[in-house]
Tab-separated table of C-alpha atoms and ligand atoms in Angstrom:
chain	number	residue	atom	x	y	z
A	1	MET	CA	2.580	22.686	-4.844
A	2	GLY	CA	-0.475	21.110	-3.271
A	3	ILE	CA	-0.576	17.782	-1.490
A	4	LYS	CA	-2.476	14.746	-2.671
A	5	VAL	CA	-3.261	11.568	-0.778
A	6	ALA	CA	-3.838	8.569	-3.027
A	7	LYS	CA	-5.649	5.456	-1.854
A	8	PHE	CA	-5.397	2.347	-4.018
A	9	GLY	CA	-8.118	-0.279	-3.674
A	10	GLY	CA	-7.707	-4.067	-3.784
A	11	SER	CA	-7.829	-4.517	-7.561
A	12	SER	CA	-5.233	-1.729	-8.019
A	13	VAL	CA	-2.722	-3.613	-5.886
A	14	ALA	CA	-3.722	-7.193	-6.675
A	15	ASP	CA	-0.438	-8.296	-8.288
A	16	ALA	CA	2.939	-7.100	-9.590
A	17	LEU	CA	1.434	-5.811	-12.841
A	18	GLN	CA	-0.994	-3.572	-10.983
A	19	ILE	CA	1.624	-2.399	-8.498
A	20	ARG	CA	3.847	-1.324	-11.413
A	21	LYS	CA	0.933	0.765	-12.677
A	22	ILE	CA	0.502	2.500	-9.344
A	23	LYS	CA	4.217	3.267	-9.173
A	24	LYS	CA	3.950	5.014	-12.528
A	25	ILE	CA	0.912	6.983	-11.350
A	26	ILE	CA	2.741	8.074	-8.191
A	27	GLN	CA	5.963	8.922	-10.005
A	28	ASP	CA	4.091	10.985	-12.575
A	29	ASP	CA	2.577	13.196	-9.908
A	30	GLU	CA	4.893	14.728	-7.345
A	31	ALA	CA	1.937	16.027	-5.369
A	32	ILE	CA	1.132	12.461	-4.222
A	33	ARG	CA	3.017	12.442	-0.938
A	34	TYR	CA	1.059	9.838	0.993
A	35	VAL	CA	-0.305	6.538	-0.246
A	36	VAL	CA	-2.894	4.314	1.452
A	37	VAL	CA	-3.317	0.748	0.232
A	38	SER	CA	-5.813	-2.075	0.541
A	39	ALA	CA	-4.899	-5.752	0.724
A	40	PRO	CA	-4.497	-7.488	-2.661
A	41	GLY	CA	-7.919	-7.925	-4.246
A	42	LYS	CA	-9.117	-10.137	-7.081
A	43	ARG	CA	-6.850	-10.550	-10.120
A	44	PHE	CA	-9.633	-12.121	-12.186
A	45	ALA	CA	-13.348	-12.747	-11.627
A	46	GLU	CA	-13.055	-16.140	-9.837
A	47	ASP	CA	-10.036	-15.127	-7.756
A	48	SER	CA	-10.198	-14.598	-3.959
A	49	LYS	CA	-9.367	-11.389	-2.119
A	50	VAL	CA	-6.574	-11.804	0.416
A	51	THR	CA	-8.838	-10.354	3.140
A	52	ASP	CA	-11.421	-13.071	2.450
A	53	LEU	CA	-8.722	-15.748	2.664
A	54	LEU	CA	-7.527	-14.353	5.982
A	55	TYR	CA	-11.057	-14.457	7.379
A	56	LEU	CA	-11.269	-18.021	6.091
A	57	CYS	CA	-8.122	-18.966	8.055
A	58	LYS	CA	-9.758	-17.723	11.231
A	59	THR	CA	-13.012	-19.602	10.536
A	60	HIS	CA	-11.046	-22.813	9.979
A	61	MET	CA	-9.225	-22.311	13.257
A	62	GLU	CA	-12.460	-21.741	15.120
A	63	HIS	CA	-13.793	-25.023	13.777
A	64	LYS	CA	-10.526	-26.750	14.607
A	65	LEU	CA	-9.830	-27.395	10.926
A	66	PRO	CA	-6.368	-27.079	9.398
A	67	TYR	CA	-5.811	-23.612	7.988
A	68	GLU	CA	-2.186	-23.997	6.833
A	69	GLN	CA	-3.074	-24.602	3.204
A	70	ILE	CA	-4.993	-21.334	2.928
A	71	PHE	CA	-2.252	-19.533	4.825
A	72	ASN	CA	0.315	-20.830	2.348
A	73	VAL	CA	-1.741	-19.611	-0.612
A	74	ILE	CA	-1.583	-16.113	0.897
A	75	ARG	CA	2.137	-16.419	1.656
A	76	ASP	CA	2.903	-17.578	-1.893
A	77	ARG	CA	0.939	-14.691	-3.341
A	78	TYR	CA	3.011	-12.069	-1.508
A	79	ILE	CA	6.285	-13.854	-2.159
A	80	ALA	CA	5.540	-14.046	-5.897
A	81	VAL	CA	4.768	-10.311	-6.017
A	82	ALA	CA	7.936	-9.432	-4.111
A	83	HIS	CA	9.961	-11.661	-6.425
A	84	ASP	CA	8.388	-10.174	-9.557
A	85	LEU	CA	9.078	-6.646	-8.409
A	86	GLY	CA	12.584	-7.495	-7.263
A	87	ILE	CA	11.918	-6.389	-3.682
A	88	ARG	CA	14.167	-7.566	-0.907
A	89	LEU	CA	11.916	-7.807	2.102
A	90	ASP	CA	12.086	-10.527	4.716
A	91	LEU	CA	8.554	-11.765	4.107
A	92	GLU	CA	9.326	-15.191	5.604
A	93	LYS	CA	10.020	-13.529	8.938
A	94	GLU	CA	6.757	-11.569	8.719
A	95	PHE	CA	4.775	-14.709	7.912
A	96	ASP	CA	6.412	-16.681	10.731
A	97	GLU	CA	5.389	-13.944	13.131
A	98	ILE	CA	1.784	-13.916	11.844
A	99	SER	CA	1.645	-17.704	11.946
A	100	ARG	CA	2.839	-17.673	15.565
A	101	GLU	CA	0.205	-15.082	16.503
A	102	ILE	CA	-2.505	-17.165	14.808
A	103	SER	CA	-1.505	-20.329	16.622
A	104	GLU	CA	-1.630	-18.385	19.884
A	105	GLY	CA	-5.251	-17.452	19.164
A	106	ALA	CA	-4.919	-13.993	17.572
A	107	SER	CA	-8.167	-12.067	17.117
A	108	VAL	CA	-10.053	-12.043	13.829
A	109	ASP	CA	-9.325	-8.322	13.416
A	110	TYR	CA	-5.586	-8.895	13.809
A	111	ILE	CA	-5.615	-11.642	11.194
A	112	ALA	CA	-7.739	-9.661	8.721
A	113	SER	CA	-5.513	-6.590	9.098
A	114	ARG	CA	-2.378	-8.422	7.981
A	115	GLY	CA	-3.436	-8.205	4.329
A	116	GLU	CA	-3.087	-4.422	4.356
A	117	TYR	CA	-0.075	-4.457	6.682
A	118	LEU	CA	2.031	-6.683	4.419
A	119	ASN	CA	0.932	-4.997	1.224
A	120	ALA	CA	1.825	-1.545	2.564
A	121	LYS	CA	5.262	-2.786	3.682
A	122	LEU	CA	5.902	-4.303	0.298
A	123	ILE	CA	4.710	-1.272	-1.659
A	124	ALA	CA	6.634	1.175	0.562
A	125	GLU	CA	9.781	-0.780	-0.195
A	126	TYR	CA	9.044	-0.810	-3.919
A	127	LEU	CA	8.361	2.942	-4.033
A	128	GLY	CA	11.233	3.852	-1.736
A	129	TYR	CA	8.715	5.486	0.640
A	130	ASP	CA	8.610	5.241	4.433
A	131	PHE	CA	6.145	2.845	6.055
A	132	ILE	CA	3.807	4.151	8.758
A	133	ASP	CA	1.924	1.422	10.589
A	134	ALA	CA	-1.791	2.236	10.811
A	135	GLY	CA	-1.699	0.659	14.282
A	136	ASP	CA	0.380	3.625	15.472
A	137	VAL	CA	-1.849	6.346	14.062
A	138	ILE	CA	-5.468	5.137	13.860
A	139	ARG	CA	-6.942	4.883	17.337
A	140	PHE	CA	-10.037	3.209	18.815
A	141	THR	CA	-11.242	3.116	22.423
A	142	GLU	CA	-10.932	-0.132	24.346
A	143	LYS	CA	-14.589	-0.783	23.493
A	144	GLY	CA	-13.811	-0.273	19.806
A	145	ARG	CA	-15.253	3.206	19.235
A	146	PHE	CA	-13.276	5.199	16.681
A	147	MET	CA	-11.372	8.133	18.290
A	148	GLU	CA	-11.523	10.820	15.665
A	149	GLU	CA	-9.581	13.630	17.346
A	150	ARG	CA	-6.871	11.429	18.794
A	151	THR	CA	-6.371	9.805	15.391
A	152	ASP	CA	-6.061	13.185	13.737
A	153	GLU	CA	-3.388	14.248	16.280
A	154	LEU	CA	-1.412	11.032	15.892
A	155	LEU	CA	-1.606	11.145	12.121
A	156	ARG	CA	-0.502	14.793	11.960
A	157	GLU	CA	2.494	14.059	14.183
A	158	ALA	CA	3.500	11.061	12.091
A	159	LEU	CA	3.033	12.719	8.702
A	160	ALA	CA	5.119	15.713	9.813
A	161	GLU	CA	8.049	13.351	10.202
A	162	HIS	CA	7.780	11.771	6.764
A	163	GLU	CA	8.041	13.493	3.424
A	164	ASN	CA	6.544	10.446	1.678
A	165	ALA	CA	4.922	7.402	3.215
A	166	VAL	CA	2.728	4.374	2.604
A	167	ILE	CA	0.073	3.607	5.218
A	168	PRO	CA	-2.000	0.410	5.301
A	169	GLY	CA	-5.755	0.975	5.187
A	170	PHE	CA	-8.597	-0.751	7.054
A	171	TYR	CA	-7.250	-1.025	10.626
A	172	GLY	CA	-5.892	0.708	13.701
A	173	ARG	CA	-5.341	-0.097	17.360
A	174	ARG	CA	-7.449	0.180	20.482
A	175	THR	CA	-5.970	2.027	23.477
A	176	ASP	CA	-5.131	-1.396	24.965
A	177	SER	CA	-2.959	-1.919	21.833
A	178	THR	CA	-5.080	-4.697	20.262
A	179	ILE	CA	-5.866	-4.417	16.543
A	180	LYS	CA	-9.299	-3.268	15.405
A	181	THR	CA	-10.526	-3.004	11.801
A	182	PHE	CA	-13.121	-0.726	10.257
A	183	SER	CA	-16.002	-2.424	8.455
A	184	ARG	CA	-15.324	-4.091	5.084
A	185	GLY	CA	-13.998	-1.729	2.442
A	186	GLY	CA	-12.676	0.467	5.258
A	187	SER	CA	-9.414	1.460	3.569
A	188	ASP	CA	-11.444	4.244	1.958
A	189	ILE	CA	-11.944	5.657	5.459
A	190	THR	CA	-8.225	5.465	6.269
A	191	GLY	CA	-7.502	7.328	3.031
A	192	ALA	CA	-9.923	10.109	3.969
A	193	LEU	CA	-8.433	10.384	7.475
A	194	VAL	CA	-4.912	10.651	6.075
A	195	ALA	CA	-6.078	13.259	3.548
A	196	ARG	CA	-7.531	15.347	6.347
A	197	ALA	CA	-4.437	15.091	8.546
A	198	ALA	CA	-2.194	15.936	5.586
A	199	ASP	CA	-4.346	18.997	4.798
A	200	ALA	CA	-4.488	17.556	1.311
A	201	ASP	CA	-5.900	19.504	-1.601
A	202	VAL	CA	-7.344	16.347	-3.118
A	203	TYR	CA	-8.049	12.819	-1.914
A	204	GLU	CA	-7.578	10.504	-4.882
A	205	ASN	CA	-9.382	7.204	-4.582
A	206	TRP	CA	-8.001	4.832	-7.227
A	207	THR	CA	-10.122	1.868	-8.215
A	208	ASP	CA	-11.048	-0.080	-11.350
A	209	VAL	CA	-13.712	2.236	-12.766
A	210	SER	CA	-13.334	5.778	-14.108
A	211	GLY	CA	-15.643	7.275	-11.498
A	212	PHE	CA	-19.413	7.273	-11.415
A	213	LEU	CA	-21.619	6.937	-14.427
A	214	MET	CA	-24.900	8.797	-14.829
A	215	ALA	CA	-26.814	5.512	-14.909
A	216	ASP	CA	-26.205	1.796	-14.530
A	217	PRO	CA	-24.357	0.587	-17.683
A	218	ARG	CA	-26.244	-2.709	-17.489
A	219	ILE	CA	-29.405	-0.729	-18.219
A	220	VAL	CA	-28.307	2.254	-20.325
A	221	ASP	CA	-25.844	1.818	-23.205
A	222	ASN	CA	-22.655	3.784	-22.611
A	223	PRO	CA	-23.920	6.161	-19.958
A	224	LYS	CA	-21.959	9.391	-19.614
A	225	PRO	CA	-19.457	9.645	-16.790
A	226	ILE	CA	-20.205	12.095	-13.990
A	227	ALA	CA	-17.434	14.701	-14.063
A	228	THR	CA	-18.387	16.509	-10.840
A	229	ILE	CA	-20.919	15.742	-8.162
A	230	SER	CA	-21.539	17.177	-4.703
A	231	TYR	CA	-21.429	15.056	-1.550
A	232	LYS	CA	-25.169	15.609	-1.079
A	233	GLU	CA	-26.081	14.390	-4.541
A	234	LEU	CA	-23.809	11.387	-4.144
A	235	ARG	CA	-25.506	10.515	-0.878
A	236	GLU	CA	-28.860	10.418	-2.682
A	237	LEU	CA	-27.452	8.225	-5.439
A	238	SER	CA	-25.659	5.818	-3.113
A	239	TYR	CA	-28.757	5.447	-0.971
A	240	MET	CA	-30.378	4.167	-4.142
A	241	GLY	CA	-27.680	1.630	-4.787
A	242	ALA	CA	-24.903	3.349	-6.754
A	243	SER	CA	-21.778	2.489	-4.784
A	244	VAL	CA	-18.050	2.825	-5.349
A	245	LEU	CA	-16.957	4.471	-2.143
A	246	HIS	CA	-17.396	3.393	1.497
A	247	GLU	CA	-20.174	5.622	2.891
A	248	GLU	CA	-18.271	6.618	6.016
A	249	ALA	CA	-15.287	7.710	3.944
A	250	ILE	CA	-17.192	10.744	2.836
A	251	TYR	CA	-17.451	12.367	6.268
A	252	PRO	CA	-13.789	13.109	7.143
A	253	ALA	CA	-13.133	14.484	3.659
A	254	LYS	CA	-16.334	16.499	3.696
A	255	ALA	CA	-15.620	17.930	7.155
A	256	ALA	CA	-12.234	19.156	5.947
A	257	ASN	CA	-13.653	20.338	2.623
A	258	ILE	CA	-11.331	18.070	0.634
A	259	PRO	CA	-12.625	16.969	-2.777
A	260	ILE	CA	-12.506	13.235	-3.500
A	261	ASN	CA	-11.429	12.226	-6.983
A	262	ILE	CA	-12.422	8.695	-8.042
A	263	ARG	CA	-9.818	7.469	-10.552
A	264	ASN	CA	-9.142	4.325	-12.579
A	265	THR	CA	-5.726	2.655	-12.130
A	266	ASN	CA	-6.161	0.905	-15.473
A	267	ARG	CA	-7.002	4.159	-17.275
A	268	PRO	CA	-5.037	6.896	-15.511
A	269	GLU	CA	-5.665	9.268	-18.420
A	270	ASP	CA	-9.385	9.445	-17.514
A	271	PRO	CA	-10.197	12.390	-15.222
A	272	GLY	CA	-12.693	10.326	-13.183
A	273	THR	CA	-15.354	11.861	-10.952
A	274	MET	CA	-14.650	14.767	-8.624
A	275	ILE	CA	-16.801	14.815	-5.487
A	276	THR	CA	-16.979	18.315	-4.033
A	277	ALA	CA	-18.649	20.098	-1.141
A	278	GLU	CA	-20.369	22.618	-3.347
A	279	PRO	CA	-22.279	21.558	-6.423
A	280	ASP	CA	-20.822	22.636	-9.723
A	281	LYS	CA	-23.589	24.836	-11.110
A	282	LYS	CA	-21.567	25.962	-14.079
A	283	CYS	CA	-21.527	22.619	-15.803
A	284	GLY	CA	-25.052	23.235	-17.095
A	285	GLN	CA	-26.275	19.654	-16.736
A	286	VAL	CA	-29.688	19.555	-15.060
A	287	ILE	CA	-29.303	16.124	-13.560
A	288	SER	CA	-26.232	14.444	-12.107
A	289	GLY	CA	-27.387	10.874	-12.173
A	290	ILE	CA	-30.180	8.321	-11.997
A	291	ALA	CA	-30.202	5.384	-9.608
A	292	GLY	CA	-32.798	3.014	-8.340
A	293	ARG	CA	-33.632	-0.097	-6.403
A	294	LYS	CA	-36.217	-2.788	-6.806
A	295	ASP	CA	-38.411	-4.655	-4.326
A	296	PHE	CA	-40.370	-2.193	-2.276
A	297	THR	CA	-43.980	-2.309	-1.131
A	298	VAL	CA	-46.203	0.762	-1.224
A	299	ILE	CA	-49.228	0.754	1.075
A	300	GLY	CA	-51.705	3.478	0.160
A	301	ILE	CA	-54.056	4.532	2.966
A	302	SER	CA	-57.278	6.512	2.404
A	303	LYS	CA	-59.366	7.921	5.224
A	304	SER	CA	-61.777	10.823	5.155
A	305	HIS	CA	-60.583	13.824	7.166
A	306	LEU	CA	-57.171	12.211	7.540
A	307	ALA	CA	-55.563	15.623	7.116
A	308	GLY	CA	-57.232	16.849	10.311
A	309	GLU	CA	-56.548	13.772	12.415
A	310	LYS	CA	-53.910	14.380	15.064
A	311	GLY	CA	-51.301	11.718	15.749
A	312	PHE	CA	-51.989	9.686	12.607
A	313	ILE	CA	-48.360	9.615	11.445
A	314	ARG	CA	-47.216	8.869	14.993
A	315	LYS	CA	-49.454	5.790	15.112
A	316	LEU	CA	-48.283	4.676	11.680
A	317	ALA	CA	-44.637	5.156	12.649
A	318	GLY	CA	-45.290	3.298	15.922
A	319	ILE	CA	-46.597	0.241	14.066
A	320	MET	CA	-43.463	0.178	11.915
A	321	GLU	CA	-41.198	0.702	14.913
A	322	ASP	CA	-42.867	-2.152	16.805
A	323	ASN	CA	-42.168	-4.364	13.790
A	324	ASP	CA	-38.586	-3.158	13.545
A	325	ILE	CA	-39.150	-1.631	10.128
A	326	THR	CA	-37.643	1.629	8.915
A	327	ILE	CA	-39.867	3.741	6.686
A	328	GLU	CA	-38.385	4.714	3.315
A	329	HIS	CA	-40.878	7.410	2.317
A	330	ILE	CA	-44.275	8.790	3.311
A	331	PRO	CA	-45.767	10.722	0.412
A	332	THR	CA	-49.007	12.400	1.501
A	333	GLY	CA	-52.153	13.767	-0.114
A	334	ILE	CA	-55.060	15.489	1.645
A	335	ASP	CA	-56.931	12.438	2.810
A	336	THR	CA	-54.456	9.863	1.595
A	337	MET	CA	-51.063	8.792	2.710
A	338	SER	CA	-48.709	6.155	1.367
A	339	VAL	CA	-45.971	4.394	3.190
A	340	VAL	CA	-43.093	2.876	1.279
A	341	LEU	CA	-41.272	-0.077	2.840
A	342	ASP	CA	-38.358	-2.218	1.776
A	343	ASN	CA	-39.478	-5.823	1.144
A	344	LYS	CA	-36.445	-7.111	3.043
A	345	MET	CA	-37.718	-5.298	6.130
A	346	ILE	CA	-41.235	-6.708	5.747
A	347	ASN	CA	-39.711	-10.146	5.518
A	348	GLY	CA	-42.920	-12.059	4.792
A	349	ARG	CA	-44.954	-10.313	7.523
A	350	LEU	CA	-47.107	-8.122	5.247
A	351	GLU	CA	-50.464	-9.575	6.325
A	352	GLU	CA	-49.724	-9.077	10.030
A	353	ILE	CA	-48.611	-5.519	9.443
A	354	LEU	CA	-51.705	-4.713	7.379
A	355	GLU	CA	-53.901	-6.129	10.122
A	356	GLU	CA	-52.243	-3.930	12.727
A	357	MET	CA	-52.712	-0.940	10.443
A	358	ARG	CA	-56.406	-1.744	9.973
A	359	GLN	CA	-56.965	-1.982	13.706
A	360	GLN	CA	-54.997	1.019	14.824
A	361	LEU	CA	-55.424	3.458	11.942
A	362	LYS	CA	-59.006	2.542	10.978
A	363	PRO	CA	-58.606	3.539	7.325
A	364	ASP	CA	-61.520	3.653	4.859
A	365	SER	CA	-59.433	1.600	2.468
A	366	MET	CA	-55.893	0.422	1.812
A	367	ASP	CA	-54.232	-0.423	-1.504
A	368	VAL	CA	-51.122	-2.530	-1.521
A	369	PHE	CA	-48.603	-2.524	-4.359
A	370	GLU	CA	-45.939	-5.132	-3.940
A	371	ASP	CA	-43.003	-5.490	-6.359
A	372	MET	CA	-42.371	-1.794	-6.686
A	373	ALA	CA	-39.149	-0.115	-7.674
A	374	LEU	CA	-37.983	3.340	-6.631
A	375	ILE	CA	-35.999	5.469	-9.033
A	376	ALA	CA	-34.245	8.659	-7.956
A	377	THR	CA	-33.370	11.320	-10.475
A	378	VAL	CA	-30.801	13.472	-8.736
A	379	GLY	CA	-29.333	16.838	-9.608
A	380	ILE	CA	-28.814	20.145	-7.923
A	381	GLY	CA	-29.665	21.822	-11.240
A	382	MET	CA	-33.268	20.599	-10.979
A	383	ALA	CA	-34.231	23.142	-8.329
A	384	GLU	CA	-33.493	26.055	-10.584
A	385	ARG	CA	-34.908	24.716	-13.767
A	386	LYS	CA	-38.621	25.043	-14.535
A	387	GLY	CA	-40.293	22.102	-16.188
A	388	THR	CA	-37.983	19.414	-14.775
A	389	SER	CA	-40.815	17.318	-13.452
A	390	ALA	CA	-42.748	17.818	-16.682
A	391	THR	CA	-39.796	16.391	-18.621
A	392	LEU	CA	-39.563	13.452	-16.242
A	393	PHE	CA	-43.242	12.573	-16.229
A	394	THR	CA	-43.671	13.060	-19.966
A	395	ALA	CA	-40.748	10.734	-20.625
A	396	LEU	CA	-42.269	8.058	-18.400
A	397	ALA	CA	-45.739	8.484	-19.894
A	398	GLU	CA	-44.377	8.214	-23.415
A	399	ALA	CA	-42.543	5.028	-22.471
A	400	GLY	CA	-45.818	3.616	-21.137
A	401	VAL	CA	-44.603	3.458	-17.541
A	402	ASN	CA	-47.237	3.802	-14.860
A	403	ILE	CA	-46.108	5.932	-11.905
A	404	ARG	CA	-47.487	4.713	-8.597
A	405	MET	CA	-45.816	7.195	-6.306
A	406	ILE	CA	-43.964	10.509	-6.481
A	407	ASP	CA	-41.788	12.080	-3.813
A	408	GLN	CA	-39.686	15.175	-4.152
A	409	GLY	CA	-37.087	15.929	-1.498
A	410	SER	CA	-37.461	19.357	0.130
A	411	SER	CA	-34.115	20.423	-1.285
A	412	GLU	CA	-35.598	19.891	-4.768
A	413	MET	CA	-32.415	18.007	-5.497
A	414	ASN	CA	-34.189	14.795	-6.353
A	415	ILE	CA	-37.449	13.379	-7.577
A	416	ILE	CA	-38.249	9.827	-6.613
A	417	VAL	CA	-40.806	7.855	-8.548
A	418	GLY	CA	-42.269	4.492	-7.655
A	419	VAL	CA	-42.886	2.202	-10.645
A	420	GLU	CA	-43.537	-1.505	-10.973
A	421	ASN	CA	-40.461	-3.732	-10.812
A	422	ARG	CA	-41.040	-4.892	-14.377
A	423	ASP	CA	-40.889	-1.293	-15.649
A	424	PHE	CA	-37.607	-0.573	-13.843
A	425	ASN	CA	-35.201	-0.722	-16.812
A	426	LYS	CA	-37.659	0.904	-19.177
A	427	ALA	CA	-38.166	3.826	-16.788
A	428	ILE	CA	-34.446	4.435	-16.238
A	429	LYS	CA	-33.808	4.374	-19.987
A	430	ALA	CA	-36.644	6.830	-20.574
A	431	ILE	CA	-35.419	9.279	-17.917
A	432	TYR	CA	-31.847	9.082	-19.181
A	433	GLY	CA	-33.057	9.628	-22.720
A	434	ALA	CA	-35.095	12.691	-21.788
A	435	PHE	CA	-32.488	14.440	-19.670
A	436	VAL	CA	-29.158	13.417	-21.100
A	437	GLU	CA	-29.533	12.317	-24.706
A	438	GLN	CA	-32.114	15.008	-25.406
A	439	GLU	CA	-30.015	17.804	-23.889
A	440	ASP	CA	-26.962	16.703	-25.805
A	441	ALA	CA	-28.914	16.799	-29.029
A	442	GLU	CA	-30.101	20.387	-28.377
B	501	LIG	N1	-9.271	-5.337	2.481
B	501	LIG	C1	-10.441	-4.891	3.176
B	501	LIG	C2	-11.667	-5.497	2.539
B	501	LIG	O1	-11.559	-6.297	1.622
B	501	LIG	C3	-10.521	-3.414	3.276
B	501	LIG	C4	-10.458	-2.639	1.990
B	501	LIG	O2	-10.012	-3.164	0.972
B	501	LIG	O3	-10.857	-1.476	1.976
B	501	LIG	O4	-12.747	-5.216	2.973
């Protein structure tokens, strides 16, 4: 039988009710040998995540404000869960220890990590699994750089000694034994690292949605779920704003060729989305998903004989670099070139940048379109299918959407269109309609 590693996010382990659900999921699948958990997340919309409360304790301390009240809220939350689940764990002792460390000036990373640490201890006890402290198996250098190979060795040694175990996500230790966390949402990374070290067949990432949807449900009514998607396609979609998984979590799983299955703790019967190394060409769907972001500026540059001018792009890139701006896209024509920039990067300096461009690039003319949105239509199936762009552009034309920019990635895996912000929803609906609803009807 294969091995699965299951990581449960904050909302999946937020209270006793949720933890009962995860026990059922784990008991129903013998392949789940190792479990990685986040700290308790929100139980309802206005609730606070334990990690946020822990950071708040530290901020209070730094400002010499009392933090005990917040600390007690956290303590009561764990004690209530333990009580509800009938777990006998000396939580008071754990909290006394943490409280002592805090009063002695513990680092922010140590404090933040305790959310995962305590939750993993509690859940291990409830499941009857061993507890492996992430501090013993996830390693960083003294300067805080993640040590990938050393971590893999330590994890493999530890896993070999435990048939079943729970491991807290989010943190590890530096070589000088101090605690260091990954960036926020980092338990996803821990899960991927454990999956790799366990030579898992699947890395299950349990959250509160049944995987990815083909479009934003706030824009399209009942979009279809994505059953399978490749890492590359997902990268394109997440760049455009679709996010469920921590970006860095993809790399360890991808390197070890382990598929990631996004699952819903509240609907375990749903298959979720499977993220694989190779695209699933059999499924017949031309596109995998549509995602987009608003608030870009497109600067169109026209200059006669631009195509023959050496160093033009270098100068353009230099201007952006000097202004600390990354370029999103540079679609080019013969004597025209556009540069697409994120408004956040421009940060109110558009006039200055245009002036620099005028002086250094000496264009014949420049057109500026502010308030632009970019929409990516992504799918490995597009490269093989004739007429994909015709379908896309016809759909947008019929919806009365004016396209200001087009860019197709060299892999032919995506087509990006620039439209006005106000046409954003209309455009996404039209593309979804043409590719998904239309195909289903055929
Ligand atoms: N608890 C941490 C956070 O809220 C890490 C995680 O949940 O992945 O960011």
